[in-house]
Amino acid sequence: MKKISVFLLVVFLIGSVVIAGCSSETANGGSGSPKDTLIVGVPDAPVYMDPQVQASVASYRVTTQIFDRLVALDSNMKLVPALAESWEVENETTTVFHLRKGVKFHNGEEMKAADVKYSLERTIASAGVNYNYLIISDIVIVDDYTVKIVTSKPFNALLYRLTLDAAAILSKKAATSGQDFNAHPVGAGPYKFVSWELGGDVVLEAFPDYYRGEPKVKTLIFRQIPEALNRSVGLETGEIDLAYDLAITDLDKVKGNKNLALQEVTSTTEWYLGFNTKKPFLDDVRVRQAIAYALNTKDIIDIVFNGVATPSHNTMIPPDVFGFAPDTITYDFNVEKAKSLLAEAGHPNGFKTTLWVPDSQVPRDAAVVIQGQLSAIGIDVEVKTMEQGKYYSATGKGEHDLFFMSKTSIDPDSMLRAVYHTQAFGLSGNRSFWATKEVDEKLDRASVTTDSDEAKQLYAEVQKIVADQLPLIPIGIEHLNAGMQSNVKGFGLYPGKTHSIYGTYFEN
C-alpha cells in the first residue's frame, strides 16, 4: 500500500508539472490565447531614453513608442494631428494649437499646456537637438488646452519640426532630473518604459490609457543584434518576430520563406563621408575635392548596399524632399585628377589620417571600401571603430578626422541646417565644423520665406556652394526593409526610419 501511495504521489506531481507547463505555454501565446509579446531585432542599441538629449535614430526607434508629439507624419509623409487635435495660423509668426483633452501620461497625470511649454522649452535648451527649434521665441499658455507657439520670424517648417522625436511632449512632473528621466522616461505614447540595460534588451509594455486605444501588442522588446545575418537567422528560427534593416543579400531568402514576410521602402536617409575641416590637411578644399574624385561611389553602393541604394547625386536632399537639386557640381571617379589635386595641395605622396565609424555593419563595410579607394591616391587611412554612444559623443566634440555617418530628415531646412549651419556645430549634427556666413544667411532666408519658388532657389544655391566646398560627400540614399513573421500584421515602415509599432498585431 505504501509503495502504491508513493507511486500515485509521483504521478500526481508529474501531472501537475505537465498541466503547469501547458498553462505557461498558453499564457505565452500557445493555442489557447493569441501571442502578445513582440520581439524586434535592431542593428543598434539606443544611446538614450530621453529624446531631447541627442539626435540618434537608434534611440528614436525606441523613444517614438514612449512619446508622442503635437503633430505627426503618417507613412505617406503627410501631416496629421497627434497630441494637438487641431491648429490654426494666427499670423505669420504665431500658430495656435488646441490640445486633446483627457490625454494621460504614463504616471497618470493629464497632459496640459504647461507640459507642452515645459517640453519644448527643454528641447530649445538642449544643445544636442536645439538647432531645429532656436527660431521659437515664445510659447504662450492660453489655457490648459491651448498653446501658442511664436517664432522670431515667419517659419515655414514649424509643423514639420514639431513632428520630430526631439519635440516629444513629456510629463513636466516626471522630468525633474535629466539623469533620472533618462533612466525612467515618462511620455504619453502607446508604450510605457519597463527596463533597459546598456547593451541589453529594452522592454516596454502597452499603456492601457493611451488616447488612441490600448495597443494590441502588450509587451514590446527591442533586442540589439548588430549583424544583419543574425537578424535574418533570428527570424528563421522564430527567436524574433520583426527585424529592421536586413542585409540586401538576405531579402530573397526572406521572400521565399512562407513563414516570413518582407516590407521595403525608400528612406529619407542619406549616408555620407564627412571631413573635420578643423584638422590639418582636411581644412584644404583641394584635399577634400581630391578625395571626392578618388571615391567610386557606385562601387560603395554595390559593395556596401549590394546595389540597393539611390545615388545621392552630390546633394544631401533626397529626391522626394522639397528642394532637391541634383548634380550641381559633379566629381566623376578620376584617380589622376585626385592625385593632381593632392600634389597641388602639397601632398604628392599623400598623408596619413583616420576614419571614424560607429560599430554597425553599414559604416564598418563602407570604411573598408573607402580605405581601399583612398590608398590608390596615397592616403593611408586607419579605421577607428567604436561603440555608438562614444562615437557620437567624440565626433560631436570634434576629436575625429574623417567620419562616416547618416542623416535622416523630412524637410530641406532640417537636413541642410543640421550639416551645414553654424547653429548645428557638434552634437546637433554639423560634425564637419564647416559653415559660412553666406550659407547661414541663405538657409535662414529659405526657412522664413512664404514664396516656395524663392525657397527652392535658395536651397539650390546652398547645394551648389557646399558641393564646391565639400565639407562632406553625399554617397547614397538608404532603402529600408523589415522582415517579420507571417502572422505579424499592421506594421508599416516609416521613411524617416523611426517606425511606430502602434497598430501592429499578431494574426491568430
Coordinates of C-alpha atoms in Angstrom, one line a residue:
M1 CA 0.0 0.0 0.0
K2 CA 2.8 2.3 0.9
K3 CA 4.5 1.8 -2.5
I4 CA 1.2 2.4 -4.3
S5 CA 0.7 5.7 -2.4
V6 CA 4.2 6.9 -3.3
F7 CA 3.6 5.9 -6.9
L8 CA 0.3 7.8 -7.1
L9 CA 2.0 10.8 -5.5
V10 CA 4.7 10.8 -8.1
V11 CA 2.1 10.5 -10.9
F12 CA 0.2 13.4 -9.4
L13 CA 3.3 15.6 -9.2
I14 CA 4.3 14.8 -12.8
G15 CA 0.8 15.6 -14.0
S16 CA 0.8 18.9 -12.1
V17 CA 4.1 19.9 -13.8
V18 CA 2.6 19.0 -17.3
I19 CA -0.5 21.0 -16.6
A20 CA 1.5 23.9 -15.4
G21 CA 3.7 23.7 -18.5
C22 CA 0.6 23.7 -20.7
S23 CA -0.8 26.7 -18.8
S24 CA 2.5 28.5 -19.3
E25 CA 2.5 27.8 -23.0
T26 CA -1.0 29.1 -23.4
A27 CA -0.2 32.3 -21.5
N28 CA 2.8 32.9 -23.8
G29 CA 0.9 32.6 -27.0
G30 CA 0.1 28.9 -27.4
S31 CA -3.1 27.6 -28.9
G32 CA -5.2 28.8 -26.1
S33 CA -4.5 32.6 -26.5
P34 CA -3.1 35.0 -29.0
K35 CA 0.6 35.9 -28.8
D36 CA 1.1 39.4 -27.3
T37 CA 4.8 39.9 -27.0
L38 CA 6.7 41.3 -30.0
I39 CA 10.5 41.0 -30.1
V40 CA 12.1 43.4 -32.6
G41 CA 15.7 42.8 -33.8
V42 CA 17.5 46.1 -34.3
P43 CA 21.1 46.7 -35.6
D44 CA 22.0 49.4 -33.0
A45 CA 21.2 49.9 -29.3
P46 CA 19.7 53.1 -28.2
V47 CA 22.0 55.7 -26.7
Y48 CA 19.4 57.5 -24.5
M49 CA 15.8 57.0 -23.4
D50 CA 15.4 60.8 -23.2
P51 CA 14.6 62.0 -26.7
Q52 CA 15.8 65.5 -26.0
V53 CA 19.4 64.8 -25.3
Q54 CA 20.9 63.9 -28.6
A55 CA 19.6 63.0 -32.1
S56 CA 20.0 59.3 -32.7
V57 CA 17.9 57.0 -34.9
A58 CA 18.8 54.0 -32.7
S59 CA 17.3 55.9 -29.7
Y60 CA 14.3 57.3 -31.5
R61 CA 13.3 53.9 -32.8
V62 CA 12.5 53.1 -29.1
T63 CA 11.5 56.5 -27.8
T64 CA 9.0 57.1 -30.5
Q65 CA 6.9 54.3 -28.9
I66 CA 7.1 56.0 -25.5
F67 CA 6.4 59.6 -26.5
D68 CA 4.0 61.5 -28.8
R69 CA 4.4 64.9 -30.4
L70 CA 1.8 67.7 -31.1
V71 CA 1.8 66.8 -34.8
A72 CA 2.8 63.6 -36.7
L73 CA 3.6 62.4 -40.2
D74 CA 1.9 59.4 -41.5
S75 CA 3.6 56.7 -43.6
N76 CA 2.9 58.9 -46.7
M77 CA 4.8 61.8 -45.0
K78 CA 1.5 63.8 -44.7
L79 CA 0.9 66.0 -41.6
V80 CA -1.7 64.6 -39.2
P81 CA -3.0 65.7 -35.8
A82 CA -1.5 63.9 -32.7
L83 CA -1.5 65.4 -29.2
A84 CA -2.8 68.6 -30.8
E85 CA -6.2 67.8 -32.3
S86 CA -6.1 70.9 -34.4
W87 CA -4.2 74.1 -35.1
E88 CA -4.5 77.4 -37.0
V89 CA -2.1 80.2 -38.1
E90 CA -3.0 83.4 -36.2
N91 CA -0.4 85.4 -38.0
E92 CA 2.9 84.9 -39.9
T93 CA 4.8 84.2 -36.7
T94 CA 2.1 82.6 -34.4
T95 CA 0.4 79.3 -34.6
V96 CA -2.3 78.2 -32.1
F97 CA -2.5 74.6 -31.1
H98 CA -5.6 73.0 -29.5
L99 CA -4.7 70.1 -27.3
R100 CA -6.7 66.9 -26.9
K101 CA -8.4 66.7 -23.6
G102 CA -8.0 63.7 -21.3
V103 CA -4.6 62.6 -22.7
K104 CA -2.8 60.7 -19.9
F105 CA 0.9 60.4 -19.3
H106 CA 2.2 57.1 -18.1
N107 CA 2.4 58.4 -14.5
G108 CA -1.4 59.1 -14.6
E109 CA -1.1 62.9 -14.9
E110 CA -3.2 64.5 -17.6
M111 CA -1.3 66.3 -20.3
K112 CA -1.9 70.1 -20.3
A113 CA -0.5 73.2 -21.8
A114 CA 2.1 73.5 -19.1
D115 CA 3.6 70.2 -20.1
V116 CA 3.8 71.3 -23.7
K117 CA 5.5 74.6 -22.8
Y118 CA 8.0 72.8 -20.5
S119 CA 8.8 70.1 -23.1
L120 CA 9.5 72.5 -26.0
E121 CA 11.5 74.9 -23.8
R122 CA 13.5 71.9 -22.6
T123 CA 14.2 71.0 -26.3
I124 CA 15.3 74.5 -27.1
A125 CA 17.7 74.4 -24.1
S126 CA 19.3 71.2 -25.2
A127 CA 22.5 71.6 -27.3
G128 CA 22.1 68.2 -28.7
V129 CA 18.9 68.8 -30.6
N130 CA 18.0 72.5 -30.3
Y131 CA 19.3 73.7 -33.7
N132 CA 15.9 72.9 -35.2
Y133 CA 14.0 75.0 -32.6
L134 CA 16.0 78.1 -32.0
I135 CA 13.6 80.1 -34.1
I136 CA 10.9 79.7 -31.5
S137 CA 10.9 82.9 -29.4
D138 CA 7.9 82.2 -27.1
I139 CA 5.5 79.5 -26.0
V140 CA 2.3 81.0 -24.6
I141 CA -0.2 79.2 -22.5
V142 CA -3.7 80.5 -23.3
D143 CA -5.5 77.9 -21.1
D144 CA -5.0 74.3 -20.1
Y145 CA -5.7 73.0 -23.6
T146 CA -4.5 75.9 -25.8
V147 CA -0.9 76.9 -26.6
K148 CA 0.5 79.5 -28.9
I149 CA 4.0 78.9 -30.5
V150 CA 5.6 82.2 -31.6
T151 CA 8.6 82.3 -33.9
S152 CA 11.1 85.2 -34.2
K153 CA 10.5 85.3 -37.9
P154 CA 8.0 83.6 -40.3
F155 CA 9.0 79.9 -40.3
N156 CA 7.6 77.6 -43.0
A157 CA 8.9 74.4 -41.5
L158 CA 7.4 74.7 -38.0
L159 CA 4.8 71.9 -38.2
Y160 CA 7.5 69.5 -39.6
R161 CA 9.8 70.4 -36.8
L162 CA 7.1 69.5 -34.3
T163 CA 6.8 66.0 -35.7
L164 CA 10.4 65.2 -34.8
D165 CA 11.2 63.0 -31.8
A166 CA 13.1 65.8 -30.2
A167 CA 9.8 67.7 -29.9
A168 CA 8.3 64.9 -27.8
I169 CA 5.9 66.0 -25.1
L170 CA 6.9 64.7 -21.8
S171 CA 5.5 65.0 -18.3
K172 CA 6.7 68.1 -16.5
K173 CA 6.2 66.4 -13.1
A174 CA 8.3 63.4 -14.1
A175 CA 11.2 65.3 -15.8
T176 CA 12.7 66.8 -12.6
S177 CA 16.2 65.5 -13.3
G178 CA 17.7 64.7 -16.7
Q179 CA 19.6 61.7 -15.4
D180 CA 16.6 60.3 -13.6
F181 CA 14.3 60.9 -16.5
N182 CA 16.7 59.1 -18.9
A183 CA 16.5 56.1 -16.5
H184 CA 12.7 56.3 -16.1
P185 CA 11.2 58.2 -19.1
V186 CA 7.5 59.2 -18.9
G187 CA 5.6 60.1 -22.0
A188 CA 2.1 59.9 -23.4
G189 CA 2.8 57.4 -26.1
P190 CA 1.4 53.9 -26.7
Y191 CA 4.0 52.1 -24.6
K192 CA 5.4 52.6 -21.1
F193 CA 9.0 52.1 -20.2
V194 CA 9.8 49.0 -18.2
S195 CA 13.5 48.3 -18.3
W196 CA 16.7 48.8 -20.2
E197 CA 20.2 47.7 -19.5
L198 CA 23.0 49.2 -21.6
G199 CA 23.7 46.7 -24.4
G200 CA 20.7 44.6 -23.4
D201 CA 17.0 44.4 -24.2
V202 CA 14.7 47.4 -23.9
V203 CA 11.4 46.3 -22.5
L204 CA 8.2 48.3 -22.9
E205 CA 4.6 47.5 -22.0
A206 CA 1.3 48.6 -23.6
F207 CA -0.2 51.7 -22.0
P208 CA -3.9 50.9 -21.3
D209 CA -4.9 54.6 -21.2
Y210 CA -3.3 55.6 -24.5
Y211 CA -5.6 58.2 -26.1
R212 CA -5.9 56.2 -29.4
G213 CA -6.7 53.0 -27.6
E214 CA -4.5 50.3 -25.9
P215 CA -2.0 48.6 -28.2
K216 CA -2.8 45.0 -29.2
V217 CA 0.9 44.0 -28.6
K218 CA 1.1 44.0 -24.8
T219 CA 4.9 43.6 -24.4
L220 CA 7.4 45.1 -26.8
I221 CA 11.1 44.1 -26.6
F222 CA 13.8 45.8 -28.7
R223 CA 16.9 43.5 -28.9
Q224 CA 20.2 44.6 -30.4
I225 CA 21.5 42.2 -33.0
P226 CA 24.3 44.0 -34.7
E227 CA 25.0 41.6 -37.6
A228 CA 22.3 41.6 -40.3
L229 CA 22.8 37.9 -41.0
N230 CA 22.0 37.1 -37.4
R231 CA 18.8 39.2 -37.6
S232 CA 17.8 37.0 -40.6
V233 CA 18.6 33.9 -38.7
G234 CA 16.6 35.1 -35.7
L235 CA 13.6 35.4 -38.0
E236 CA 14.1 32.0 -39.4
T237 CA 14.3 30.3 -36.0
G238 CA 11.5 32.3 -34.6
E239 CA 13.7 34.0 -31.9
I240 CA 12.5 37.4 -33.1
D241 CA 9.2 38.5 -34.6
L242 CA 10.3 41.6 -36.5
A243 CA 13.7 42.7 -37.8
Y244 CA 14.8 46.0 -39.1
D245 CA 17.5 46.6 -41.8
L246 CA 18.2 43.1 -43.1
A247 CA 21.2 42.5 -45.4
I248 CA 20.2 43.1 -49.0
T249 CA 21.7 39.6 -49.8
D250 CA 19.1 38.0 -47.4
L251 CA 16.0 39.6 -48.9
D252 CA 15.3 36.9 -51.5
K253 CA 15.6 34.2 -48.8
V254 CA 13.1 36.0 -46.7
K255 CA 10.7 36.5 -49.6
G256 CA 11.0 32.8 -50.4
N257 CA 10.1 31.7 -46.9
K258 CA 6.4 31.1 -46.5
N259 CA 6.6 31.7 -42.7
L260 CA 8.1 35.2 -43.2
A261 CA 7.1 38.4 -44.9
L262 CA 9.1 41.4 -46.1
Q263 CA 8.5 45.1 -46.5
E264 CA 10.6 47.6 -48.4
V265 CA 10.6 51.4 -48.9
T266 CA 12.9 54.2 -50.0
S267 CA 14.0 56.2 -47.0
T268 CA 14.9 59.9 -46.5
T269 CA 18.3 58.8 -45.0
E270 CA 21.5 60.0 -46.7
W271 CA 24.8 58.3 -46.0
Y272 CA 27.9 60.5 -46.3
L273 CA 31.6 60.7 -45.8
G274 CA 32.4 63.8 -43.7
F275 CA 35.5 65.8 -43.0
N276 CA 36.5 67.6 -39.8
T277 CA 37.6 70.8 -41.5
K278 CA 39.3 72.0 -38.4
K279 CA 42.0 69.3 -38.8
P280 CA 45.3 69.6 -40.8
F281 CA 45.1 68.5 -44.4
L282 CA 41.3 68.3 -44.3
D283 CA 41.0 72.1 -43.9
D284 CA 42.1 72.4 -47.5
V285 CA 39.3 72.2 -50.1
R286 CA 41.7 70.8 -52.6
V287 CA 42.3 67.8 -50.4
R288 CA 38.6 67.3 -49.9
Q289 CA 38.0 67.5 -53.7
A290 CA 40.8 65.1 -54.3
I291 CA 39.1 62.6 -52.0
A292 CA 35.8 63.1 -53.8
Y293 CA 37.5 62.3 -57.2
A294 CA 39.1 59.2 -55.6
L295 CA 35.8 57.7 -54.4
N296 CA 34.0 55.4 -56.7
T297 CA 30.5 55.8 -55.2
K298 CA 29.0 53.2 -57.5
D299 CA 31.3 50.6 -56.0
I300 CA 30.5 51.8 -52.5
I301 CA 26.8 51.3 -53.2
D302 CA 27.3 48.0 -55.0
I303 CA 29.5 46.5 -52.2
V304 CA 28.0 48.1 -49.1
F305 CA 24.4 48.2 -50.1
N306 CA 24.5 45.3 -52.7
G307 CA 23.4 47.9 -55.3
V308 CA 20.2 48.7 -53.5
A309 CA 20.6 52.4 -52.7
T310 CA 19.8 55.5 -54.6
P311 CA 22.9 57.6 -55.6
S312 CA 22.9 60.9 -53.9
H313 CA 23.9 63.0 -56.9
N314 CA 26.1 65.3 -54.8
T315 CA 23.3 66.6 -52.6
M316 CA 22.1 65.8 -49.1
I317 CA 18.4 66.3 -50.1
P318 CA 16.7 63.1 -51.1
P319 CA 14.6 63.2 -54.4
D320 CA 11.3 63.1 -52.6
V321 CA 12.1 66.1 -50.4
F322 CA 11.3 69.6 -51.5
G323 CA 14.4 71.5 -52.7
F324 CA 16.2 68.5 -54.4
A325 CA 18.8 70.0 -56.7
P326 CA 21.0 67.1 -58.1
D327 CA 24.4 67.3 -59.8
T328 CA 25.1 71.0 -59.1
I329 CA 28.8 70.0 -59.3
T330 CA 30.0 66.5 -60.1
Y331 CA 33.1 64.6 -59.1
D332 CA 33.3 61.7 -61.5
F333 CA 35.7 58.9 -60.4
N334 CA 39.1 60.1 -61.6
V335 CA 42.2 58.9 -59.8
E336 CA 44.6 61.0 -61.8
K337 CA 42.6 64.2 -61.1
A338 CA 42.6 63.3 -57.5
K339 CA 46.4 62.8 -57.4
S340 CA 46.9 66.1 -59.2
L341 CA 44.8 68.0 -56.6
L342 CA 46.7 66.4 -53.8
A343 CA 50.0 67.4 -55.3
E344 CA 48.7 70.9 -55.8
A345 CA 47.8 71.0 -52.1
G346 CA 51.4 70.0 -51.2
H347 CA 50.8 66.2 -50.7
P348 CA 52.2 64.5 -53.8
N349 CA 52.8 61.3 -51.7
G350 CA 49.6 61.5 -49.8
F351 CA 49.3 61.5 -46.0
K352 CA 48.0 59.6 -43.0
T353 CA 44.6 60.1 -41.5
T354 CA 41.9 58.3 -39.6
L355 CA 38.3 57.4 -40.5
W356 CA 35.9 57.1 -37.5
V357 CA 32.9 54.9 -37.8
P358 CA 30.3 53.5 -35.3
D359 CA 30.2 49.8 -34.6
S360 CA 27.5 48.8 -37.0
Q361 CA 27.5 47.0 -40.3
V362 CA 27.0 49.7 -42.9
P363 CA 29.6 52.1 -41.6
R364 CA 32.1 49.2 -41.0
D365 CA 31.7 47.9 -44.5
A366 CA 31.8 51.4 -46.0
A367 CA 35.0 52.1 -44.1
V368 CA 36.8 49.1 -45.7
V369 CA 35.8 50.2 -49.2
I370 CA 36.8 53.9 -48.6
Q371 CA 40.1 52.8 -47.1
G372 CA 41.0 50.8 -50.2
Q373 CA 39.9 53.5 -52.6
L374 CA 41.9 56.3 -50.9
S375 CA 45.0 54.1 -50.7
A376 CA 45.1 54.4 -54.5
I377 CA 46.0 58.1 -54.2
G378 CA 48.4 57.6 -51.4
I379 CA 46.2 58.4 -48.4
D380 CA 46.8 55.9 -45.7
V381 CA 43.6 55.6 -43.7
E382 CA 43.4 54.0 -40.3
V383 CA 39.8 52.9 -39.5
K384 CA 38.7 53.6 -35.9
T385 CA 35.6 51.7 -35.0
M386 CA 33.8 52.4 -31.7
E387 CA 30.6 51.9 -29.7
Q388 CA 27.7 54.1 -30.8
G389 CA 27.5 56.3 -27.8
K390 CA 31.2 57.0 -27.7
Y391 CA 31.3 57.7 -31.4
Y392 CA 28.5 60.3 -31.3
S393 CA 30.0 62.0 -28.3
A394 CA 33.6 62.1 -29.6
T395 CA 32.7 63.3 -33.1
G396 CA 30.4 65.8 -31.5
K397 CA 33.4 67.2 -29.7
G398 CA 35.5 67.3 -32.9
E399 CA 38.0 64.6 -32.0
H400 CA 37.9 62.8 -35.4
D401 CA 39.4 63.3 -38.8
L402 CA 37.2 61.6 -41.5
F403 CA 33.9 60.1 -40.4
F404 CA 31.1 58.1 -42.0
M405 CA 27.5 58.8 -40.9
S406 CA 23.9 59.1 -42.0
K407 CA 21.4 61.8 -41.6
T408 CA 17.6 61.4 -41.8
S409 CA 15.4 64.3 -42.5
I410 CA 11.9 65.1 -43.7
D411 CA 12.4 68.7 -45.0
P412 CA 15.2 70.6 -46.6
D413 CA 15.8 73.0 -43.7
S414 CA 16.3 70.4 -41.1
M415 CA 18.6 68.4 -43.4
L416 CA 20.8 71.3 -44.6
R417 CA 20.8 73.2 -41.3
A418 CA 22.0 70.1 -39.4
V419 CA 25.1 69.5 -41.5
Y420 CA 26.0 73.0 -42.9
H421 CA 24.8 75.7 -40.4
T422 CA 26.8 77.3 -37.6
Q423 CA 23.9 76.7 -35.2
A424 CA 24.4 72.9 -35.6
F425 CA 28.2 72.6 -34.8
G426 CA 29.0 69.5 -32.8
L427 CA 26.3 67.2 -31.3
S428 CA 23.5 68.8 -33.2
G429 CA 24.8 67.4 -36.5
N430 CA 27.5 69.6 -38.1
R431 CA 30.4 67.4 -37.3
S432 CA 32.4 68.9 -40.2
F433 CA 32.6 72.2 -38.3
W434 CA 32.3 74.0 -41.6
A435 CA 30.0 76.9 -42.2
T436 CA 30.0 80.3 -43.9
K437 CA 28.0 83.5 -43.3
E438 CA 26.7 83.2 -46.8
V439 CA 25.3 79.7 -46.3
D440 CA 23.9 80.5 -42.9
E441 CA 22.1 83.5 -44.4
K442 CA 20.7 81.6 -47.3
L443 CA 19.4 78.8 -45.1
D444 CA 17.8 81.4 -42.7
R445 CA 16.1 83.2 -45.6
A446 CA 14.8 80.0 -47.1
S447 CA 13.3 79.0 -43.8
V448 CA 11.3 82.1 -43.4
T449 CA 10.1 83.0 -46.9
T450 CA 6.5 82.2 -47.8
D451 CA 7.4 82.1 -51.5
S452 CA 8.2 78.4 -52.4
D453 CA 10.0 79.4 -55.6
E454 CA 12.3 81.7 -53.6
A455 CA 13.0 78.9 -51.1
K456 CA 13.7 76.4 -53.8
Q457 CA 16.2 78.8 -55.4
L458 CA 17.9 79.5 -52.1
Y459 CA 18.2 75.7 -51.4
A460 CA 19.7 75.2 -54.8
E461 CA 22.3 77.9 -54.2
V462 CA 23.3 76.3 -50.9
Q463 CA 23.7 72.9 -52.5
K464 CA 25.9 74.4 -55.2
I465 CA 28.2 76.1 -52.7
V466 CA 28.6 73.1 -50.4
A467 CA 29.1 70.8 -53.5
D468 CA 32.1 73.0 -54.3
Q469 CA 33.5 73.4 -50.8
L470 CA 32.8 69.7 -49.8
P471 CA 32.6 69.7 -46.0
L472 CA 31.1 66.2 -46.7
I473 CA 30.5 63.9 -49.6
P474 CA 27.0 62.5 -50.0
I475 CA 27.1 58.8 -51.0
G476 CA 23.7 57.2 -51.2
I477 CA 20.1 57.2 -50.1
E478 CA 19.3 54.1 -48.0
H479 CA 16.4 51.8 -48.9
L480 CA 14.6 50.5 -45.8
N481 CA 13.4 47.0 -45.2
A482 CA 11.9 44.9 -42.4
G483 CA 11.4 41.2 -42.2
M484 CA 8.7 39.7 -40.0
Q485 CA 6.9 36.5 -39.1
S486 CA 3.9 36.0 -41.5
N487 CA 1.5 36.4 -38.6
V488 CA 2.7 39.9 -37.8
K489 CA 0.2 42.3 -39.3
G490 CA -0.4 46.1 -39.3
F491 CA 3.2 47.1 -39.2
G492 CA 4.4 49.8 -41.7
L493 CA 7.8 51.1 -42.5
Y494 CA 8.3 54.9 -42.0
P495 CA 10.6 56.6 -44.5
G496 CA 12.1 58.6 -41.6
K497 CA 13.3 55.3 -40.0
T498 CA 11.7 55.7 -36.6
H499 CA 9.0 53.1 -37.2
S500 CA 5.9 53.1 -35.0
I501 CA 4.8 49.7 -33.6
Y502 CA 1.3 51.0 -32.7
G503 CA -1.2 49.2 -34.8
T504 CA 0.9 46.1 -35.1
Y505 CA -0.7 42.8 -34.0
F506 CA -0.5 39.1 -34.3
E507 CA -3.0 37.3 -36.6
N508 CA -4.3 34.1 -34.9

